[in-house]
Coordinates of C-alpha atoms in Angstrom, one line a residue:
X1 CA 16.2 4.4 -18.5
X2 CA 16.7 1.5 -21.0
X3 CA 17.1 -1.9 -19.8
X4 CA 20.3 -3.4 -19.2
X5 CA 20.2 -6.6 -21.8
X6 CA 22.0 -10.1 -20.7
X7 CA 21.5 -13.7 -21.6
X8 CA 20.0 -15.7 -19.4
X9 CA 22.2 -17.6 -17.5
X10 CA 22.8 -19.5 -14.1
X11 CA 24.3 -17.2 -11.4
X12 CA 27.4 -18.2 -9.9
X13 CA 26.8 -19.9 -6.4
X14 CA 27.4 -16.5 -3.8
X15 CA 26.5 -16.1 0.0
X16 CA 25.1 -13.2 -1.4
X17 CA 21.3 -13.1 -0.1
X18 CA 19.0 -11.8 -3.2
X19 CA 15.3 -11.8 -2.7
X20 CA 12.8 -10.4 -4.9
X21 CA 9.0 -9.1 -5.4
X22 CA 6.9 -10.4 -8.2
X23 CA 3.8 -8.2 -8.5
X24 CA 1.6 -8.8 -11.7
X25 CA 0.3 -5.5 -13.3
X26 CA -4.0 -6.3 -13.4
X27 CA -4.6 -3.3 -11.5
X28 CA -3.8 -1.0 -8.7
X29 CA -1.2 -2.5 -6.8
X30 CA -2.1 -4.3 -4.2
X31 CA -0.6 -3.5 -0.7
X32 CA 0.1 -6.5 0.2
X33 CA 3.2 -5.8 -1.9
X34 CA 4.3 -2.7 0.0
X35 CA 4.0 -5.5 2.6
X36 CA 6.0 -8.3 0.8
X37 CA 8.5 -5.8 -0.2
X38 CA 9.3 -4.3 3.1
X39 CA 10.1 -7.5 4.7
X40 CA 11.9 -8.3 1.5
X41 CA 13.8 -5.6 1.5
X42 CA 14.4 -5.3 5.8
X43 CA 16.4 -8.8 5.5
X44 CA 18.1 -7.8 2.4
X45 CA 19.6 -4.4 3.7
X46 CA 20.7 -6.5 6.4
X47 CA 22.7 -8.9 5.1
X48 CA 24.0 -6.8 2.6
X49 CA 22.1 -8.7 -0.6
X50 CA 20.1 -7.6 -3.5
X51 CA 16.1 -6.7 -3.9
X52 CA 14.8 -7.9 -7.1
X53 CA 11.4 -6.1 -8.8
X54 CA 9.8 -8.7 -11.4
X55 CA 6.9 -7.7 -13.4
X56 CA 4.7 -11.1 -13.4
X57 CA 2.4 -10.1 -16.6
X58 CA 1.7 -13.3 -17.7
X59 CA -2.1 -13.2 -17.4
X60 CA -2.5 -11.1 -20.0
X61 CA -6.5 -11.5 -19.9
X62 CA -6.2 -8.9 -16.9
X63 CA -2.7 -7.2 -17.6
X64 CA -3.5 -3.3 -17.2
X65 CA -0.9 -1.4 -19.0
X66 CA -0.6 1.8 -16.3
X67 CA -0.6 -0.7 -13.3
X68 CA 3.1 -1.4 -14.0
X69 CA 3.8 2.9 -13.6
X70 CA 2.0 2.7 -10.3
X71 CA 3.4 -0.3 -9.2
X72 CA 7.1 1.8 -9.5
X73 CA 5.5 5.0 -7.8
X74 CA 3.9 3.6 -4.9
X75 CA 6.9 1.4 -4.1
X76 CA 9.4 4.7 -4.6
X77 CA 7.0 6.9 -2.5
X78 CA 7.3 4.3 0.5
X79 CA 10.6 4.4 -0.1
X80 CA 11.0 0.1 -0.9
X81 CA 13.4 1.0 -3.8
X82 CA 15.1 -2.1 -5.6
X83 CA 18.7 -2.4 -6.9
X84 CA 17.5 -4.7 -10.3
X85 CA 14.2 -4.3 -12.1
X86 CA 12.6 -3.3 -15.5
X87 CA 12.8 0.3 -14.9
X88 CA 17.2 0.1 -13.9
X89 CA 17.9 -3.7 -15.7
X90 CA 20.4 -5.4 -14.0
X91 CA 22.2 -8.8 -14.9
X92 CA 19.6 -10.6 -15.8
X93 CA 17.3 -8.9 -17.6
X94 CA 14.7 -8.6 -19.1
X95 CA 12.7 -8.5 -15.8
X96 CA 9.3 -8.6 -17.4
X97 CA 8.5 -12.4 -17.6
X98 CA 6.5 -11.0 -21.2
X99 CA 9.6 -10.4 -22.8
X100 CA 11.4 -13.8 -21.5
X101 CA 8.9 -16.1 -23.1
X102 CA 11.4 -18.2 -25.1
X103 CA 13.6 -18.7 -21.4
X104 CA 10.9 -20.5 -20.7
X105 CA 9.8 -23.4 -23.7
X106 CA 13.7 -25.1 -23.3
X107 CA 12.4 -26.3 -19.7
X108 CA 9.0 -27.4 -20.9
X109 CA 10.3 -29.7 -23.6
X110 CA 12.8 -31.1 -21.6
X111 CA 9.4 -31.8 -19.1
X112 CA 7.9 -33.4 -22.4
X113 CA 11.3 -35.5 -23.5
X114 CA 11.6 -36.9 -19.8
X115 CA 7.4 -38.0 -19.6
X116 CA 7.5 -35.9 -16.7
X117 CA 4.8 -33.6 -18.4
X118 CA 1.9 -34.0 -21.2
X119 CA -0.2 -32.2 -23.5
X120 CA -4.0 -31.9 -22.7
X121 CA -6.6 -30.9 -25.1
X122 CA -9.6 -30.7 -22.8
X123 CA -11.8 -28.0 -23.3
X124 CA -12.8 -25.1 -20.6
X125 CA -16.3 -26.9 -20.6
X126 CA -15.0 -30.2 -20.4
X127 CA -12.7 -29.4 -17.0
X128 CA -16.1 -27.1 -15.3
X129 CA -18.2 -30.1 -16.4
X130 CA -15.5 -32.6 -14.5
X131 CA -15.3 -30.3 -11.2
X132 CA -18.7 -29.9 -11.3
X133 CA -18.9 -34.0 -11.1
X134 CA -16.4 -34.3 -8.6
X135 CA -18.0 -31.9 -6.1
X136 CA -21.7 -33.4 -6.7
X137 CA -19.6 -36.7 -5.8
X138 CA -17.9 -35.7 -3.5
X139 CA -14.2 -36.6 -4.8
X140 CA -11.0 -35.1 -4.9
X141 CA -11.1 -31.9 -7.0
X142 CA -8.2 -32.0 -9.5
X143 CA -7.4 -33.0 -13.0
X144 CA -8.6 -36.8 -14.0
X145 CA -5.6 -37.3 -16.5
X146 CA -7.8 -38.4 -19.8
X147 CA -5.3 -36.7 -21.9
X148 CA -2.1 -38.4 -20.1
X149 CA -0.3 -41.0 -22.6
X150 CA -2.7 -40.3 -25.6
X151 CA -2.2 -38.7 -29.2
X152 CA -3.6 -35.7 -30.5
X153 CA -5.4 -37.9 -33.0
X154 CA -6.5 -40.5 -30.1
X155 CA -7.6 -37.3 -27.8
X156 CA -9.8 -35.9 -30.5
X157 CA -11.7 -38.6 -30.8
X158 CA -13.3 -38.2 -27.5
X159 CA -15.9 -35.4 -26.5
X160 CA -14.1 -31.7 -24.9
X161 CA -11.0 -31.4 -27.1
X162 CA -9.6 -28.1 -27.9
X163 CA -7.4 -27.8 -31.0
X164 CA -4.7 -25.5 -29.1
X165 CA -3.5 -28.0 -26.4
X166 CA -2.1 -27.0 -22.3
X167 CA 1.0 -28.6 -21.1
X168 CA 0.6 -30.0 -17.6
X169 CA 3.2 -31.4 -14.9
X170 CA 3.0 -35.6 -14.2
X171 CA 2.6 -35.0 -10.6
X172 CA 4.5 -38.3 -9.2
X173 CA 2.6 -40.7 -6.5
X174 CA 5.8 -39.9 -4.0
X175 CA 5.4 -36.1 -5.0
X176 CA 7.0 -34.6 -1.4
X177 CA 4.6 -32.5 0.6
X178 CA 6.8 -31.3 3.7
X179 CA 9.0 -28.3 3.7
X180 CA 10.9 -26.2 5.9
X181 CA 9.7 -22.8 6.4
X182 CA 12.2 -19.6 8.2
X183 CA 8.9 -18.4 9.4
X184 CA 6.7 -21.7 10.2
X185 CA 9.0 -24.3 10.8
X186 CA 8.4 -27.5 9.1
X187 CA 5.5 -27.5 7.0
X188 CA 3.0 -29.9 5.2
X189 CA 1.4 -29.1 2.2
X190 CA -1.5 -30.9 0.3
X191 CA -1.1 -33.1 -2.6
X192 CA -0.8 -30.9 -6.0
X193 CA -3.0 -31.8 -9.1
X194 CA -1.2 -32.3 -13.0
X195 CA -0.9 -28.2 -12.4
X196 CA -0.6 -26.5 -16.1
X197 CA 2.8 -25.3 -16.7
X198 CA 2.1 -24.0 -20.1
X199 CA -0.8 -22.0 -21.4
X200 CA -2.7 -22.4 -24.8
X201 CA -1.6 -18.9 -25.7
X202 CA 2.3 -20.2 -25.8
X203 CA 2.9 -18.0 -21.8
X204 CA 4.1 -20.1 -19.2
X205 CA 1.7 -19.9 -15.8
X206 CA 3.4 -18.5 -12.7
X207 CA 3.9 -22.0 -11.5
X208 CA 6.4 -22.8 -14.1
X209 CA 7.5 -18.8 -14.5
X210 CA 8.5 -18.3 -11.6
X211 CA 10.5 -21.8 -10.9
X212 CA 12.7 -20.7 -13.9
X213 CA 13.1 -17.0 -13.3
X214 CA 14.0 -17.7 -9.5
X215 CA 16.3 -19.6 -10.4
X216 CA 18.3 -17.8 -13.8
X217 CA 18.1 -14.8 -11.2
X218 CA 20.0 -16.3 -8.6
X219 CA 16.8 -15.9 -5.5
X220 CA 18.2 -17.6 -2.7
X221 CA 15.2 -16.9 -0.4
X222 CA 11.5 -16.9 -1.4
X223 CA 9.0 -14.6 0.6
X224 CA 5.8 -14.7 -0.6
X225 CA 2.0 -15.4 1.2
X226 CA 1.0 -18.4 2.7
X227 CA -1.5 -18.7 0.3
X228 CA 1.0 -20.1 -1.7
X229 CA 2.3 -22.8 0.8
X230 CA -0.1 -25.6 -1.2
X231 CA 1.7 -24.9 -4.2
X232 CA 5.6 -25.2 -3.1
X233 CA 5.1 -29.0 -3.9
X234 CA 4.9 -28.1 -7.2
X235 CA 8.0 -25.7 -7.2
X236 CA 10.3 -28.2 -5.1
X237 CA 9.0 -31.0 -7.8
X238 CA 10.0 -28.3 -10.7
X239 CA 13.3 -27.6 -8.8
X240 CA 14.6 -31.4 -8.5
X241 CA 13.5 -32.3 -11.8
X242 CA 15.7 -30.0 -13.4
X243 CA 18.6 -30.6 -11.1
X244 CA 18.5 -27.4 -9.2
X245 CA 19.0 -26.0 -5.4
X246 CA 15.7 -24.4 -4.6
X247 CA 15.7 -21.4 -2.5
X248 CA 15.0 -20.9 1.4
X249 CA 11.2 -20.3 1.8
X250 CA 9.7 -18.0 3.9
X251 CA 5.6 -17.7 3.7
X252 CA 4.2 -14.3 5.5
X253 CA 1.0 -14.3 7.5
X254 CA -2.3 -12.9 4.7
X255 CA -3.6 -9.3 5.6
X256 CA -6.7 -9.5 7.4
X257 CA -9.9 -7.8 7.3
X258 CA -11.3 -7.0 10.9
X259 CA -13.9 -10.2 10.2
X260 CA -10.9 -12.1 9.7
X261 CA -11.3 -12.4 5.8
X262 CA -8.5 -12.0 3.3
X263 CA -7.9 -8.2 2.4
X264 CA -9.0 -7.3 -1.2
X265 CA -9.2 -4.8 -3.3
X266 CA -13.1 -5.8 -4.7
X267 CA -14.0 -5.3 -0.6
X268 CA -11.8 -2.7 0.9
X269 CA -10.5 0.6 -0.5
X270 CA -7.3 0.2 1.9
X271 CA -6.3 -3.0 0.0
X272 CA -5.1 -0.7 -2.9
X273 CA -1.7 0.6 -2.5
X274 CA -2.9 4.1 -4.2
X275 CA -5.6 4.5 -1.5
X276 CA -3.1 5.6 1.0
X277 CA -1.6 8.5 -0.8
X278 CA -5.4 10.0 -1.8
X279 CA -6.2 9.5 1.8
X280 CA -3.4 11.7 2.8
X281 CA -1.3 9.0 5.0
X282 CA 2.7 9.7 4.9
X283 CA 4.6 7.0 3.6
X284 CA 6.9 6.5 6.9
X285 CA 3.7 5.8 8.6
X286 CA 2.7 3.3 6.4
X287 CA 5.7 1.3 6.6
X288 CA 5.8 1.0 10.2
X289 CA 2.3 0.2 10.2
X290 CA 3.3 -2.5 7.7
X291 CA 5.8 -3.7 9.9
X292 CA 4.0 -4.3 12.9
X293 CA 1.4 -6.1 11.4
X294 CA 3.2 -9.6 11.5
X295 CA 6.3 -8.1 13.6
X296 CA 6.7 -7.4 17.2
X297 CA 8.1 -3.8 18.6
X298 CA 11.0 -2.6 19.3
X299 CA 12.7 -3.8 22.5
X300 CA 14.2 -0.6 24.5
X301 CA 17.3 -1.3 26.8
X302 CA 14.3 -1.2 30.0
X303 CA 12.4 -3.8 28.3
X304 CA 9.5 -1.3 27.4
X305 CA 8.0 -1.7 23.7
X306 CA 8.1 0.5 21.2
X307 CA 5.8 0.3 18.3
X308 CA 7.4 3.8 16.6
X309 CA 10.1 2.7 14.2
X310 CA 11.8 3.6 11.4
X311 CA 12.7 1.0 8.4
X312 CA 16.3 1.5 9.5
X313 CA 15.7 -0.2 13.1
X314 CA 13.5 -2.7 11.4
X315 CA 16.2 -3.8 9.3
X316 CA 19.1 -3.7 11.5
X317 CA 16.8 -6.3 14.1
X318 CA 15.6 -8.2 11.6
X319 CA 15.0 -11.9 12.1
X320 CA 12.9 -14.5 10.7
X321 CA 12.1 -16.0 13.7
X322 CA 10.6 -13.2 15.1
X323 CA 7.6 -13.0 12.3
X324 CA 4.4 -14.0 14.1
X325 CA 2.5 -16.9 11.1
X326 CA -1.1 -16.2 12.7
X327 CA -3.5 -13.6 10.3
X328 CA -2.8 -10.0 11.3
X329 CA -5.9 -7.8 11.2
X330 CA -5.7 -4.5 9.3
X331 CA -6.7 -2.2 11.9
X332 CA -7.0 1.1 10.2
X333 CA -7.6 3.1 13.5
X334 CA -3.8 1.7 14.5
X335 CA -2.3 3.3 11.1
X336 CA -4.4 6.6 11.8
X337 CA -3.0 6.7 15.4
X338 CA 0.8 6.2 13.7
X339 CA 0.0 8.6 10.9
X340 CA -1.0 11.5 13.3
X341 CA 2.4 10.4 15.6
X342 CA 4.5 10.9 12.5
X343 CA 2.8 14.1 11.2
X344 CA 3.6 15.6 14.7
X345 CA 6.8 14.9 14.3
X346 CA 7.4 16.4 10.8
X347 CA 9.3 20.2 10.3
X348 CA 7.3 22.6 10.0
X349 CA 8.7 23.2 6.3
X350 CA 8.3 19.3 5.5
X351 CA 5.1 19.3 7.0
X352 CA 4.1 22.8 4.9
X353 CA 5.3 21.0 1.7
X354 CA 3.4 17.9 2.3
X355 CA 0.5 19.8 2.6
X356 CA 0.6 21.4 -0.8
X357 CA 0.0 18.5 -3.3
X358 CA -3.9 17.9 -1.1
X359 CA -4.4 21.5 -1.0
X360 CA -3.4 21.9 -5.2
X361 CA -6.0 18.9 -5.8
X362 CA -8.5 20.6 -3.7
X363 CA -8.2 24.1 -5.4
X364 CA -7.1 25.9 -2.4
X365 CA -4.3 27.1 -3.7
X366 CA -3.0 26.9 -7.0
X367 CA -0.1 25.2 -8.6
X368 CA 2.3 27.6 -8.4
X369 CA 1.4 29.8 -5.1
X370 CA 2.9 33.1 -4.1
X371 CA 5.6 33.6 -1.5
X372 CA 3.4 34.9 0.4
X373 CA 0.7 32.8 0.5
X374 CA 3.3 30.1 1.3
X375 CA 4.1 32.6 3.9
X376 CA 0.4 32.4 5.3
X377 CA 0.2 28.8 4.9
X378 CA 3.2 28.0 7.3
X379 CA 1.6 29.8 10.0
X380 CA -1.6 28.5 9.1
X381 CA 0.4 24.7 9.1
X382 CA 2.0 25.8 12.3
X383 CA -1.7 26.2 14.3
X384 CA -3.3 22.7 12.8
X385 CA -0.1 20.0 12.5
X386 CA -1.0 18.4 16.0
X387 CA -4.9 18.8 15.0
X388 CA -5.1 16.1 11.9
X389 CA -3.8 12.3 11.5
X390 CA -4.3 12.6 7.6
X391 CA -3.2 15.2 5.2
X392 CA -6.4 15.9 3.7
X393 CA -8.2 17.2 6.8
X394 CA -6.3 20.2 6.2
X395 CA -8.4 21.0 3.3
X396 CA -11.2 22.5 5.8
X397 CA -9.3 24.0 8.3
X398 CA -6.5 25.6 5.3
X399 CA -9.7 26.8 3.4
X400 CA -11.0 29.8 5.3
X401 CA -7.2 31.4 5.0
X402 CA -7.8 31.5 1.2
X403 CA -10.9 32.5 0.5
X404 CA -12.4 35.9 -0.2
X405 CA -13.7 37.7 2.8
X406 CA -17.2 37.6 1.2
X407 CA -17.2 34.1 -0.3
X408 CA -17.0 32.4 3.5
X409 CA -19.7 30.0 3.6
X410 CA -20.8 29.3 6.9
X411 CA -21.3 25.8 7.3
X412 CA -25.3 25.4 8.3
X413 CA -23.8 23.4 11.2
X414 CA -21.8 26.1 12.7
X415 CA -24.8 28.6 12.4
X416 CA -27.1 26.5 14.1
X417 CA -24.9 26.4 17.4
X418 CA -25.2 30.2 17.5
X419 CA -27.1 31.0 21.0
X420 CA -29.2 34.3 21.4
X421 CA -26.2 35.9 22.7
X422 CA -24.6 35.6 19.6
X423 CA -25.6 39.2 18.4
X424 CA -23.8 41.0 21.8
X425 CA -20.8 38.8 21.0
X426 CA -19.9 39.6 18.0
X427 CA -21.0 43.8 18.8
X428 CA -18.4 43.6 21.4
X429 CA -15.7 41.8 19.4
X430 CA -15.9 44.6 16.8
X431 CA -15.7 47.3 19.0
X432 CA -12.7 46.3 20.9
X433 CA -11.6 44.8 17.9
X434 CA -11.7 48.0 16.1
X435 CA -9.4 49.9 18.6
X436 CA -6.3 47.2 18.1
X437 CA -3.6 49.0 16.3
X438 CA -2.7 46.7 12.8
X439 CA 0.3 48.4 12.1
X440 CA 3.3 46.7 11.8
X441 CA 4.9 43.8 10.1
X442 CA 2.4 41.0 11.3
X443 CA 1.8 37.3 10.6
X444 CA 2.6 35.7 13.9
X445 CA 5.3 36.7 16.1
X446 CA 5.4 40.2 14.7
X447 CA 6.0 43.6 16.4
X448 CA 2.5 44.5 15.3
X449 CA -0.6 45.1 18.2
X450 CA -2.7 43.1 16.0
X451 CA -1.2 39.9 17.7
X452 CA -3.1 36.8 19.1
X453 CA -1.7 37.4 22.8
X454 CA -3.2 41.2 22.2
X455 CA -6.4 40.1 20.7
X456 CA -7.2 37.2 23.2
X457 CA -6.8 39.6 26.0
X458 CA -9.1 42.4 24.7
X459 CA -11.8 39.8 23.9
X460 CA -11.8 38.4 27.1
X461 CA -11.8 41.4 29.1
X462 CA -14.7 42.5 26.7
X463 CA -16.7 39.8 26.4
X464 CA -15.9 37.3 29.7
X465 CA -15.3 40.0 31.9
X466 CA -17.6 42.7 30.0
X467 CA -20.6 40.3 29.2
X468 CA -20.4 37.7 31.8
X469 CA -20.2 34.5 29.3
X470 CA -18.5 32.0 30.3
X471 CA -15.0 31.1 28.7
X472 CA -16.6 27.9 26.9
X473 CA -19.3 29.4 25.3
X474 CA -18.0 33.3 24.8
X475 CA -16.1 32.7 21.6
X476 CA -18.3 30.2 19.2
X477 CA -20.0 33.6 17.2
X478 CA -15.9 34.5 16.5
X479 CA -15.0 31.2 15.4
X480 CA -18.1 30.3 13.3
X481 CA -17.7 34.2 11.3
X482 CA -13.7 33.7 11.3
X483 CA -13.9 30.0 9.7
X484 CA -17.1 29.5 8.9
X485 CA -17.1 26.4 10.6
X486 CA -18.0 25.2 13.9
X487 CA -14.2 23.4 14.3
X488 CA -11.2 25.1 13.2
X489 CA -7.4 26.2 13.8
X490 CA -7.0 28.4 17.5
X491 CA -9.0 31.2 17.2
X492 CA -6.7 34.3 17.9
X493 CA -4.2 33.1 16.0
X494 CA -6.4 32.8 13.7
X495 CA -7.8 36.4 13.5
X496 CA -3.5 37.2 13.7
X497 CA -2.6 35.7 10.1
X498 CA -5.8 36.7 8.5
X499 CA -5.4 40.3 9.8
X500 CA -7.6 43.3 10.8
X501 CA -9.2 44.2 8.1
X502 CA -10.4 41.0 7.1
X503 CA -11.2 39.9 10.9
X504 CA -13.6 42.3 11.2
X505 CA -14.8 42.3 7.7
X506 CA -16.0 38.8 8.5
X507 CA -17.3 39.7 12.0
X508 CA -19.6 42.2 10.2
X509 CA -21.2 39.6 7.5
X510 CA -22.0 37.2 10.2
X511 CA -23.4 40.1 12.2
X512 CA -25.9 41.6 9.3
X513 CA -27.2 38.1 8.8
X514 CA -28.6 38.0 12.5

């Protein structure tokens, strides 16, 4: 779709709540905004505003040109679907701060013209070479100002100057640090350093980018991590020097690792928003997962909690106020526990869809699968849906259903659990087997003999009652020749969809190998 083209401009004051997410494309996104977004988005649907997507690519040393496609799939698959963006426009595009470069020099010279900002020369050397100094000596880390109120000619006289100068703010001595906060309160900030507003390479950096974007897109409310409470200084600073309201400011609670450290994609698969769809998790899941993390449950009319939720009851409850500020921990047993209740939940047919994309990548089935091995696979998704919390367990359990009677491996654990019994077992099982009658319509429910209520009774009688084994133990040789493995869907109704004649085909290969 092409982008909707407008001039910059101020928006009109409006009640209007529009909030927005700002993701930079250097990589698979991060889920911390799924996380951003769906709190975004839960006060926006509320109040009836707007939900912005920017595309920060500004840091073009570690801009990845696919990361912007699978920032726009991952946020559609969870269903966190903005009204203005790159992909739709909207009234103030261009929403890719790349292609809004020359929005942004009119506010830097003005900075210049009013001494409120300077050029600096220093070199990457010189700066490492100053931290380094003011760490050994224990001072404030920050920017010592040798450029401030010198010419390019009086700056390249002394050692560390670059020919391709930064633009930097004039942080004031009565700079404000205190802020109020929907989520915290009233906050304090530290002091800010001369930050650079202006790369070398002519692109703004985010502290300047998004001061200007926020505001010629009309945000009224900023929600972003608290790791980016020490800089609001410099954005309220940015904001009264060029005469504007800033926005509300609301700073969410960092993702947590379970050793309390700050969720990242270099240390944890599950901080990459991707991960969760290869991992087989369904996107409603995720989002109440998402949700809970900094947000308590639902209050029934009782007073009992709830903590299964849909975006839609998030949303309608939503409140600021309600946000808990501390840490939350990532607890990925939690999500598997909320991934299995959802999967329960599912239609069978939804569920039997679901399943196809993890069972395509796994060459169970292929692209474009008969009707009737969809057929088989519904009564095959009918027997495991309450037996997995991720779609690609259904890989093993699906598999056995698909294969060729004599290409069933059988798994070296399941053939070690075979007792010395196992021989009589399976003898038994093909004999009474062998005198079901398979005719019919069959495949679960059918009018057929060959019928897992039919074939559980015959068994037992032959080999609980006939051979004196024990319920727990008489049935392991069926369900090791059947699947081939030593845990798989229920057992008749198992030997039901794959029929007679490949039942006892598989019966017998077990058999000859003993």
């Amino acid at each position: 779709m092409t982008e909707q083209t407008a001039p910059a401009t101020t928006p009109a004051p409006d009640a209007t709540p529009r909030l927005r997410v700002a993701p930079s494309p250097t990589g698979d996104p991060h889920v911390g905004t799924a996380y951003m977004s769906l709190f975004n988005l839960a006060f926006v649907r509320q109040q009836g505003g707007r939900f912005v997507l920017r595309i920060e690519d500004t840091d073009r040393a570690r801009f990845r040109e696919d990361s912007e496609s699978q920032v726009f799939d991952t946020l559609h698959w969870l269903g966190l679907t903005w009204d203005e963006g790159p992909d739709i426009g909207g009234p103030f595009a261009p929403y890719r701060q790349s292609e809004r470069l020359d929005n942004y020099r009119p506010y830097v010279d003005r900075l210049l013209e009013e001494g409120k900002a300077y050029h600096c020369w220093c070199t990457p050397q010189r700066l490492a070479e100053m931290r380094e100094m003011q760490q050994k000596t224990k001072q404030p880390t920050g920017y010592d100002r040798l450029c401030h109120g010198k010419t390019r000619e009086e700056r390249a006289e002394l050692p560390g100057f670059s020919e391709t100068p930064v633009v930097r703010m004039l942080i004031p001595d009565d700079v404000p640090l205190t802020f109020e906060d929907l989520i915290r309160g009233t906050v304090s900030a530290p002091r800010p350093d001369d930050q650079v507003i202006l790369k070398a390479d002519g692109f703004p950096t985010y502290h300047l980018a998004v001061v200007v974007d926020d505001h010629e897109m009309g945000i009224t409310h900023v929600v972003r991590g608290e790791e980016w409470i020490s800089s609001t200084p410099k954005h309220i600073l940015l904001y009264q020097w060029f005469g504007l309201e800033p926005p509300k400011w609301a700073h969410m609670p960092l993702l947590r690792n379970t050793d309390k450290s700050k969720i990242s994609k270099r240390k944890n698969p599950a901080a990459r928003l991707t991960w969760f769809q290869e991992e087989g998790y369904l996107p409603e899941a995720l989002v109440n997962f998402l949700a809970l993390l900094a947000y308590p449950p639902v209050i029934e009319a009782d007073g009992t909690e709830r903590e299964v939720f849909t975006f839609e009851e998030f949303s309608d409850g939503f409140d600021w106020k309600k946000v808990n500020p501390v840490g939350p921990i990532f607890d990925l047993k939690k999500l598997d526990w909320l991934n299995g209740v959802y999967i329960r939940e599912l239609d069978l047919g939804d569920f039997t869809s679901r399943l196809l994309p993890f069972l395509e990548r796994d060459e169970v089935l292929s692209g474009s699968p008969s009707l009737g091995e969809l057929g088989r696979l519904k009564a095959v998704a009918e027997l495991i849906q309450t037996r997995i919390a991720h779609l690609t367990e259904a890989t093993a359990l699906v598999r056995p259903f698909f294969v060729a009677d004599d290409a069933l491996e059988i798994a070296e654990d399941a053939r070690a659990q075979l007792k010395e019994d196992a021989p009589q077992v399976l003898d038994a099982a093909l004999e009474t087997l062998g005198d079901i009658d398979d005719t019919g319509t069959g495949l679960l429910g059918s009018e057929s003999a060959w019928n897992a209520a039919t074939i559980e009774a015959a068994l037992r009688e032959a080999i609980v009652d006939g051979l004196g084994i024990k319920p727990k133990f008489a049935f392991g040789p069926l369900r090791t020749a059947v699947s081939g493995q030593r845990v798989s869907p229920p057992l008749f109704e198992s030997m039901e969809i794959l029929g007679k004649t490949s039942t006892l085909a598989r019966l017998r290969a077990l058999r000859d190998t003993l």
